[in-house]
Coordinates of C-alpha atoms and ligand atoms in Angstrom, one line a residue:
M1 CA 41.1 -14.4 -22.9
V2 CA 43.9 -11.9 -23.0
K3 CA 43.1 -8.9 -20.8
V4 CA 43.6 -5.4 -22.3
V5 CA 45.2 -4.3 -19.0
E6 CA 46.4 -6.6 -16.3
V7 CA 48.2 -5.4 -13.2
R8 CA 49.6 -8.0 -10.7
G9 CA 50.9 -7.3 -7.2
L10 CA 51.6 -3.7 -8.0
V11 CA 53.5 -1.8 -5.2
K12 CA 54.7 1.8 -5.4
V13 CA 56.7 3.3 -2.5
Y14 CA 57.6 7.0 -2.6
E15 CA 60.0 8.7 -0.3
G16 CA 57.9 11.3 1.5
P17 CA 59.1 14.2 3.6
G18 CA 61.8 13.4 6.1
K19 CA 62.7 10.1 4.3
R20 CA 59.3 8.7 5.4
Q21 CA 58.2 6.0 3.1
V22 CA 54.7 6.3 1.5
R23 CA 53.2 3.1 0.1
A24 CA 51.0 4.7 -2.5
L25 CA 50.1 1.3 -4.0
D26 CA 50.3 -1.7 -1.7
G27 CA 49.7 -4.9 -3.7
I28 CA 47.2 -4.1 -6.5
D29 CA 45.7 -6.7 -8.8
L30 CA 43.4 -5.5 -11.6
A31 CA 42.4 -6.7 -15.0
T32 CA 40.1 -5.0 -17.6
D33 CA 38.4 -6.4 -20.7
R34 CA 37.9 -4.7 -24.1
G35 CA 34.9 -2.3 -23.9
E36 CA 34.9 -2.3 -20.2
C37 CA 35.0 0.8 -17.9
V38 CA 36.6 0.3 -14.5
V39 CA 36.4 3.3 -12.2
L40 CA 38.9 3.8 -9.4
L41 CA 37.1 5.4 -6.5
G42 CA 38.8 6.6 -3.3
P43 CA 39.6 9.5 -1.0
P44 CA 42.4 11.9 -1.7
G45 CA 45.8 10.2 -1.4
S46 CA 44.5 6.7 -1.8
G47 CA 46.7 6.0 -4.8
K48 CA 44.3 6.4 -7.7
T49 CA 46.5 8.7 -9.8
T50 CA 49.6 6.6 -9.0
L51 CA 47.9 3.5 -10.4
L52 CA 46.9 5.3 -13.7
R53 CA 50.5 6.6 -14.0
A54 CA 51.9 3.1 -13.4
V55 CA 49.7 1.6 -16.1
S56 CA 50.7 4.4 -18.5
G57 CA 54.4 4.0 -17.8
L58 CA 54.9 7.5 -16.3
E59 CA 55.7 5.9 -13.0
A60 CA 57.9 2.8 -12.5
P61 CA 56.4 0.4 -9.9
T62 CA 58.6 -0.6 -6.9
A63 CA 57.3 -4.2 -7.4
G64 CA 54.7 -6.0 -9.4
E65 CA 53.9 -6.2 -13.1
V66 CA 51.9 -4.2 -15.7
H67 CA 50.7 -6.2 -18.7
L68 CA 49.0 -4.7 -21.8
G69 CA 47.4 -7.0 -24.3
G70 CA 49.2 -9.9 -22.6
H71 CA 52.7 -8.3 -22.9
L72 CA 54.8 -7.3 -19.9
M73 CA 55.3 -3.5 -20.0
N74 CA 57.6 -3.0 -17.0
G75 CA 60.5 -0.8 -18.0
L76 CA 59.0 0.3 -21.4
P77 CA 58.3 4.0 -21.9
P78 CA 54.8 5.5 -22.2
R79 CA 55.1 6.3 -25.9
I80 CA 55.3 2.7 -27.0
R81 CA 52.4 1.6 -24.7
R82 CA 49.0 1.6 -26.3
V83 CA 47.5 3.8 -23.7
G84 CA 45.8 7.2 -23.9
L85 CA 46.3 9.1 -20.6
V86 CA 44.3 12.2 -19.9
A87 CA 45.6 14.0 -16.8
A88 CA 43.2 15.8 -14.4
S89 CA 44.8 19.1 -15.4
H90 CA 44.4 18.2 -19.1
A91 CA 48.1 19.3 -19.5
L92 CA 47.6 21.1 -22.9
Y93 CA 50.5 23.0 -24.3
P94 CA 49.4 26.7 -24.2
H95 CA 51.6 27.8 -27.1
K96 CA 50.4 25.1 -29.5
T97 CA 47.2 25.1 -31.4
V98 CA 44.5 22.4 -30.8
R99 CA 45.9 20.6 -33.9
G100 CA 49.4 20.9 -32.5
N101 CA 48.3 19.5 -29.2
I102 CA 46.5 16.6 -30.7
E103 CA 49.4 15.8 -33.1
F104 CA 52.1 16.1 -30.4
P105 CA 52.2 12.5 -29.1
L106 CA 52.0 11.2 -32.7
K107 CA 55.0 13.3 -33.6
A108 CA 56.9 11.9 -30.7
E109 CA 56.1 8.4 -32.1
R110 CA 57.5 9.6 -35.4
V111 CA 54.1 9.0 -37.2
P112 CA 54.4 10.5 -40.7
R113 CA 52.9 13.9 -41.3
G114 CA 50.0 12.8 -43.5
T115 CA 48.9 10.1 -41.1
R116 CA 49.3 12.5 -38.2
E117 CA 47.0 15.0 -39.8
R118 CA 44.4 12.4 -40.7
K119 CA 44.4 11.0 -37.2
A120 CA 44.1 14.4 -35.6
R121 CA 41.2 15.4 -37.9
W122 CA 39.5 12.1 -37.1
A123 CA 39.9 12.5 -33.4
A124 CA 38.7 16.1 -33.5
D125 CA 35.6 15.1 -35.5
L126 CA 34.9 12.4 -33.0
L127 CA 35.0 14.9 -30.1
G128 CA 33.1 17.6 -32.0
I129 CA 36.0 20.1 -32.0
A130 CA 37.1 20.1 -35.7
H131 CA 36.1 23.8 -35.8
L132 CA 38.7 24.6 -33.1
L133 CA 41.8 23.0 -34.6
D134 CA 43.6 26.4 -35.2
R135 CA 42.8 27.9 -31.8
R136 CA 45.1 27.9 -28.8
P137 CA 44.0 26.4 -25.4
G138 CA 43.8 29.8 -23.8
R139 CA 40.9 30.7 -25.9
L140 CA 38.8 27.6 -25.2
S141 CA 36.2 26.9 -22.6
G142 CA 36.8 24.2 -19.9
D143 CA 34.6 21.8 -21.8
E144 CA 36.5 22.4 -25.1
R145 CA 39.8 21.9 -23.3
R146 CA 38.6 18.6 -21.9
R147 CA 37.6 17.5 -25.4
V148 CA 41.0 18.5 -26.8
A149 CA 42.8 16.4 -24.1
L150 CA 40.5 13.5 -24.9
A151 CA 41.1 13.9 -28.7
R152 CA 44.8 13.9 -28.1
A153 CA 44.5 10.6 -26.2
V154 CA 42.2 9.0 -28.7
A155 CA 44.3 10.0 -31.8
R156 CA 46.9 7.5 -30.7
E157 CA 44.2 4.8 -31.1
P158 CA 45.0 3.4 -27.6
A159 CA 43.8 0.0 -26.4
V160 CA 42.9 1.6 -23.1
L161 CA 42.0 5.2 -22.1
L162 CA 43.2 6.2 -18.7
L163 CA 41.2 9.2 -17.5
D164 CA 42.0 11.1 -14.3
E165 CA 38.9 12.9 -12.9
P166 CA 37.5 13.3 -16.5
L167 CA 34.4 15.1 -15.5
S168 CA 35.5 17.1 -12.4
D169 CA 35.2 20.4 -14.1
V170 CA 31.8 19.7 -15.8
D171 CA 28.9 21.6 -14.3
G172 CA 26.8 19.4 -12.0
R173 CA 23.7 19.5 -14.1
L174 CA 25.6 18.5 -17.3
R175 CA 27.5 15.6 -15.7
A176 CA 25.0 12.8 -16.5
A177 CA 25.0 13.9 -20.2
A178 CA 28.9 14.1 -20.2
R179 CA 29.1 10.6 -18.6
D180 CA 26.8 9.2 -21.3
E181 CA 28.9 10.9 -24.1
L182 CA 32.1 9.5 -22.6
R183 CA 30.7 5.9 -22.5
S184 CA 29.3 6.2 -26.1
L185 CA 32.7 7.5 -27.3
Q186 CA 34.3 4.4 -25.6
R187 CA 31.8 2.1 -27.2
R188 CA 32.6 3.5 -30.7
L189 CA 36.3 3.1 -30.1
G190 CA 36.0 -0.3 -28.6
T191 CA 38.7 0.5 -26.0
A192 CA 38.9 -0.4 -22.4
M193 CA 38.7 2.5 -20.0
I194 CA 40.1 3.1 -16.5
C195 CA 38.8 6.3 -14.9
V196 CA 39.7 7.9 -11.6
T197 CA 37.2 9.8 -9.4
H198 CA 36.6 10.7 -5.8
D199 CA 32.9 11.2 -6.5
Q200 CA 30.9 8.1 -5.7
A201 CA 27.9 9.1 -7.8
E202 CA 30.2 9.5 -10.8
A203 CA 31.9 6.2 -10.2
M204 CA 28.5 4.4 -9.9
G205 CA 27.2 6.1 -13.1
L206 CA 30.2 5.6 -15.2
G207 CA 31.7 2.2 -14.2
D208 CA 30.9 -1.3 -15.4
R209 CA 32.9 -2.1 -12.3
V210 CA 34.1 0.1 -9.5
A211 CA 37.3 -0.5 -7.6
V212 CA 37.3 1.1 -4.1
L213 CA 40.8 2.2 -3.1
D214 CA 41.9 3.1 0.4
A215 CA 45.6 3.7 1.4
G216 CA 46.9 1.9 -1.7
R217 CA 44.8 -1.2 -1.4
F218 CA 41.5 -2.3 -3.0
R219 CA 38.8 -2.7 -0.4
Q220 CA 36.3 -4.1 -3.0
V221 CA 36.0 -4.4 -6.8
G222 CA 32.6 -5.1 -8.2
T223 CA 29.6 -3.9 -10.2
P224 CA 27.9 -0.8 -8.8
Q225 CA 25.0 -2.9 -7.7
D226 CA 27.4 -5.4 -5.9
L227 CA 29.1 -2.6 -4.0
Y228 CA 25.8 -0.9 -3.1
E229 CA 24.0 -4.1 -2.0
E230 CA 26.8 -6.2 -0.6
P231 CA 29.6 -4.0 0.7
V232 CA 32.4 -6.0 2.2
D233 CA 33.1 -3.5 5.0
T234 CA 31.9 -0.3 6.6
F235 CA 34.4 1.7 4.5
V236 CA 32.7 0.7 1.2
A237 CA 29.2 0.8 2.9
T238 CA 29.7 4.5 3.8
V239 CA 31.6 5.6 0.6
I240 CA 28.9 4.4 -1.7
G241 CA 25.4 5.9 -1.7
T242 CA 24.0 9.3 -0.8
P243 CA 23.0 9.6 2.0
P244 CA 25.4 6.8 3.1
M245 CA 24.3 3.6 4.7
N246 CA 23.1 4.0 8.3
L247 CA 25.3 2.1 10.9
V248 CA 23.9 1.5 14.3
P249 CA 25.8 -0.3 17.1
R250 CA 24.5 -3.5 18.6
G251 CA 26.8 -5.4 20.9
D252 CA 30.0 -6.3 19.1
R253 CA 28.4 -5.6 15.7
L254 CA 27.3 -2.6 13.6
V255 CA 24.0 -3.0 11.9
G256 CA 23.8 -1.3 8.5
F257 CA 20.7 -0.4 6.4
R258 CA 20.3 2.0 3.5
P259 CA 18.2 5.2 4.1
E260 CA 15.6 4.0 1.5
H261 CA 15.0 0.8 3.4
L262 CA 14.1 2.6 6.6
L263 CA 10.4 3.4 6.2
P264 CA 7.4 4.0 8.4
A265 CA 6.5 0.6 9.8
E266 CA 3.1 0.4 7.9
E267 CA 5.0 0.6 4.6
V268 CA 7.0 -2.6 5.4
P269 CA 5.3 -6.0 5.2
P270 CA 5.1 -7.4 8.8
D271 CA 6.7 -10.7 7.9
G272 CA 10.5 -10.5 8.3
R273 CA 10.9 -6.9 9.3
V274 CA 12.8 -5.2 12.2
T275 CA 11.0 -2.3 13.8
M276 CA 12.4 0.6 15.8
P277 CA 11.1 3.9 17.0
L278 CA 12.4 6.9 15.2
R279 CA 12.4 10.4 16.7
V280 CA 12.3 13.0 13.8
D281 CA 14.8 15.9 14.1
R282 CA 14.5 17.5 10.7
I283 CA 13.0 16.8 7.2
E284 CA 14.5 17.8 3.9
F285 CA 12.6 17.7 0.6
L286 CA 15.0 16.6 -2.2
S287 CA 13.8 15.7 -5.8
G288 CA 10.4 14.5 -4.5
D289 CA 11.9 12.4 -1.7
R290 CA 11.7 13.2 2.0
H291 CA 15.0 12.8 3.8
V292 CA 14.2 12.3 7.4
Y293 CA 17.0 13.0 9.9
G294 CA 16.3 11.5 13.2
R295 CA 17.4 9.0 16.0
V296 CA 16.4 5.4 16.3
S297 CA 16.5 3.3 19.5
R298 CA 15.4 -0.1 20.9
I299 CA 17.5 -2.2 18.5
C300 CA 20.5 0.0 19.6
P301 CA 21.5 2.8 21.9
E302 CA 19.9 6.0 20.5
T303 CA 21.8 6.6 17.2
R304 CA 21.4 9.2 14.4
V305 CA 20.1 7.9 11.1
I306 CA 18.7 9.2 7.9
A307 CA 15.5 7.7 6.2
R308 CA 14.7 8.4 2.6
L309 CA 11.0 8.3 1.9
P310 CA 9.9 8.3 -1.8
A311 CA 7.0 10.5 -2.8
T312 CA 4.7 7.5 -2.8
V313 CA 5.0 7.3 1.0
T314 CA 2.7 10.0 2.3
T315 CA 2.8 9.3 6.1
P316 CA 2.6 12.6 7.8
L317 CA 5.8 13.4 9.7
A318 CA 6.9 16.4 11.6
A319 CA 10.1 17.4 13.6
G320 CA 9.8 16.4 17.2
E321 CA 7.5 13.5 16.6
A322 CA 8.4 9.8 17.3
R323 CA 7.0 7.0 15.1
E324 CA 7.5 3.3 14.5
F325 CA 9.8 2.7 11.5
A326 CA 11.0 -0.6 10.1
V327 CA 13.6 -2.2 7.8
P328 CA 13.0 -5.5 5.9
A329 CA 15.3 -8.0 7.7
D330 CA 16.9 -9.1 4.5
R331 CA 18.1 -5.5 3.9
L332 CA 20.1 -5.5 7.1
R333 CA 23.9 -5.9 6.8
F334 CA 26.2 -6.8 9.7
F335 CA 29.7 -5.6 10.4
D336 CA 32.3 -6.3 13.1
A337 CA 32.2 -3.2 15.4
E338 CA 35.9 -3.1 15.9
Y339 CA 37.3 -3.9 12.4
G340 CA 34.4 -2.9 10.2
N341 CA 34.4 -6.1 8.1
R342 CA 31.2 -7.9 7.1
T343 CA 30.0 -10.6 9.3
A344 CA 27.2 -13.2 9.2
P345 CA 23.7 -11.9 10.0
V346 CA 22.4 -11.8 13.5
R347 CA 18.7 -12.3 14.4
I348 CA 17.0 -9.2 15.8
A349 CA 13.6 -9.8 17.2
G350 CA 10.7 -7.7 15.9
Ligands
ATP401 N1 55.9 12.0 -6.6 C1 55.6 11.7 -5.3 N2 56.4 11.8 -4.3 C2 56.1 11.4 -3.0 N3 54.9 11.0 -2.7 C3 53.9 11.0 -3.6 C4 54.2 11.3 -5.0 N4 53.1 11.1 -5.7 C5 52.1 10.7 -4.9 N5 52.6 10.6 -3.6 C6 51.9 10.1 -2.4 O1 51.3 8.9 -2.7 C7 50.0 8.8 -2.2 C8 49.0 8.5 -3.3 O2 48.9 9.6 -4.1 P1 47.9 9.7 -5.4 O3 48.1 11.0 -6.0 O4 48.1 8.5 -6.2 O5 46.5 9.6 -4.7 P2 45.1 10.0 -5.3 O6 44.2 9.0 -4.8 O7 45.2 10.1 -6.8 O8 44.8 11.4 -4.6 P3 44.0 12.7 -5.2 O9 42.5 12.3 -5.2 O10 44.3 13.7 -4.2 O11 44.6 12.9 -6.6 C9 49.8 10.1 -1.4 O12 50.1 9.9 -0.1 C10 50.7 11.0 -2.1 O13 51.1 12.1 -1.2

């Protein structure tokens, strides 16, 4: 099947300060289907924005190919690509009205006035901002500006929406609802979507697949569940999940386990578990869970870890106390201590 977006071997080299070369993208392959949302997750400077800009045509790749709907796009300008890019800044024209902003790209494509007006109205209705069409961006709230930027991208009826940090300015408590709204908008439009974020919770909530980017390369691309349960290296293991995966040293390996899999020993069936003493340093109560900060030993030199106990686990615990904890053996993940990549499991007694 033809992919909505297909990127092959994409490389982007910038000339940095002092003629130093920066490989912002270093061999990226990615394909998205219709209706799919792929989230690019990575630390600042990992190349997320550069990848969006390369797909949109704002940035010419140094090497590699960008295909849209099966057609090679290299060298073609943004306005003839069926993409709707929303920059993190929203990039609204302050002197134009909301209507003027939404119609602007259509004007650049020489869409006749009547069609332009109809499309702008349709997009504004879709985003719930029809009542704001005559206002200027300076008089809008952050949320309204975000909707205008989205309406402007949507009005072009793109095959793919490219969104840079789409929810970064949405208040924490409203994020989940905003995510849901974004996905239902996408479903109604039937477009593909590529979003950029540095927030793992947002990536996991929004994406059908998440692509973890580091220094211009993908570490792993997979479903949120894949990434969470089967991280390919310690980078992905610690980027995904809050609190992150615990990693304790054991010989030439690092042994990883998620905080919710480290429980008081009596909570873990004795068959196939690995036990370890945990000395409690501090306990936090968060949304009904207890986050226990402490140090484990025996399976490793004393190492700091976090255990996350759901409300259903009522074992009394206090700072300063030591207690036997356990992890089901099939929840342990093993990594090479030097390079951080995943290795085969190692048997740990008890
Ligand atoms: N126009 C440019 N000229 C030179 N270097 C650039 C340019 N644009 C980006 N870079 C460099 O390319 C690398 C990737 O930048 P990019 O903005 O794509 O990262 P990012 O993951 O989107 O980061 P952030 O989360 O901070 O937006 C960084 O090292 C950045 O400094």
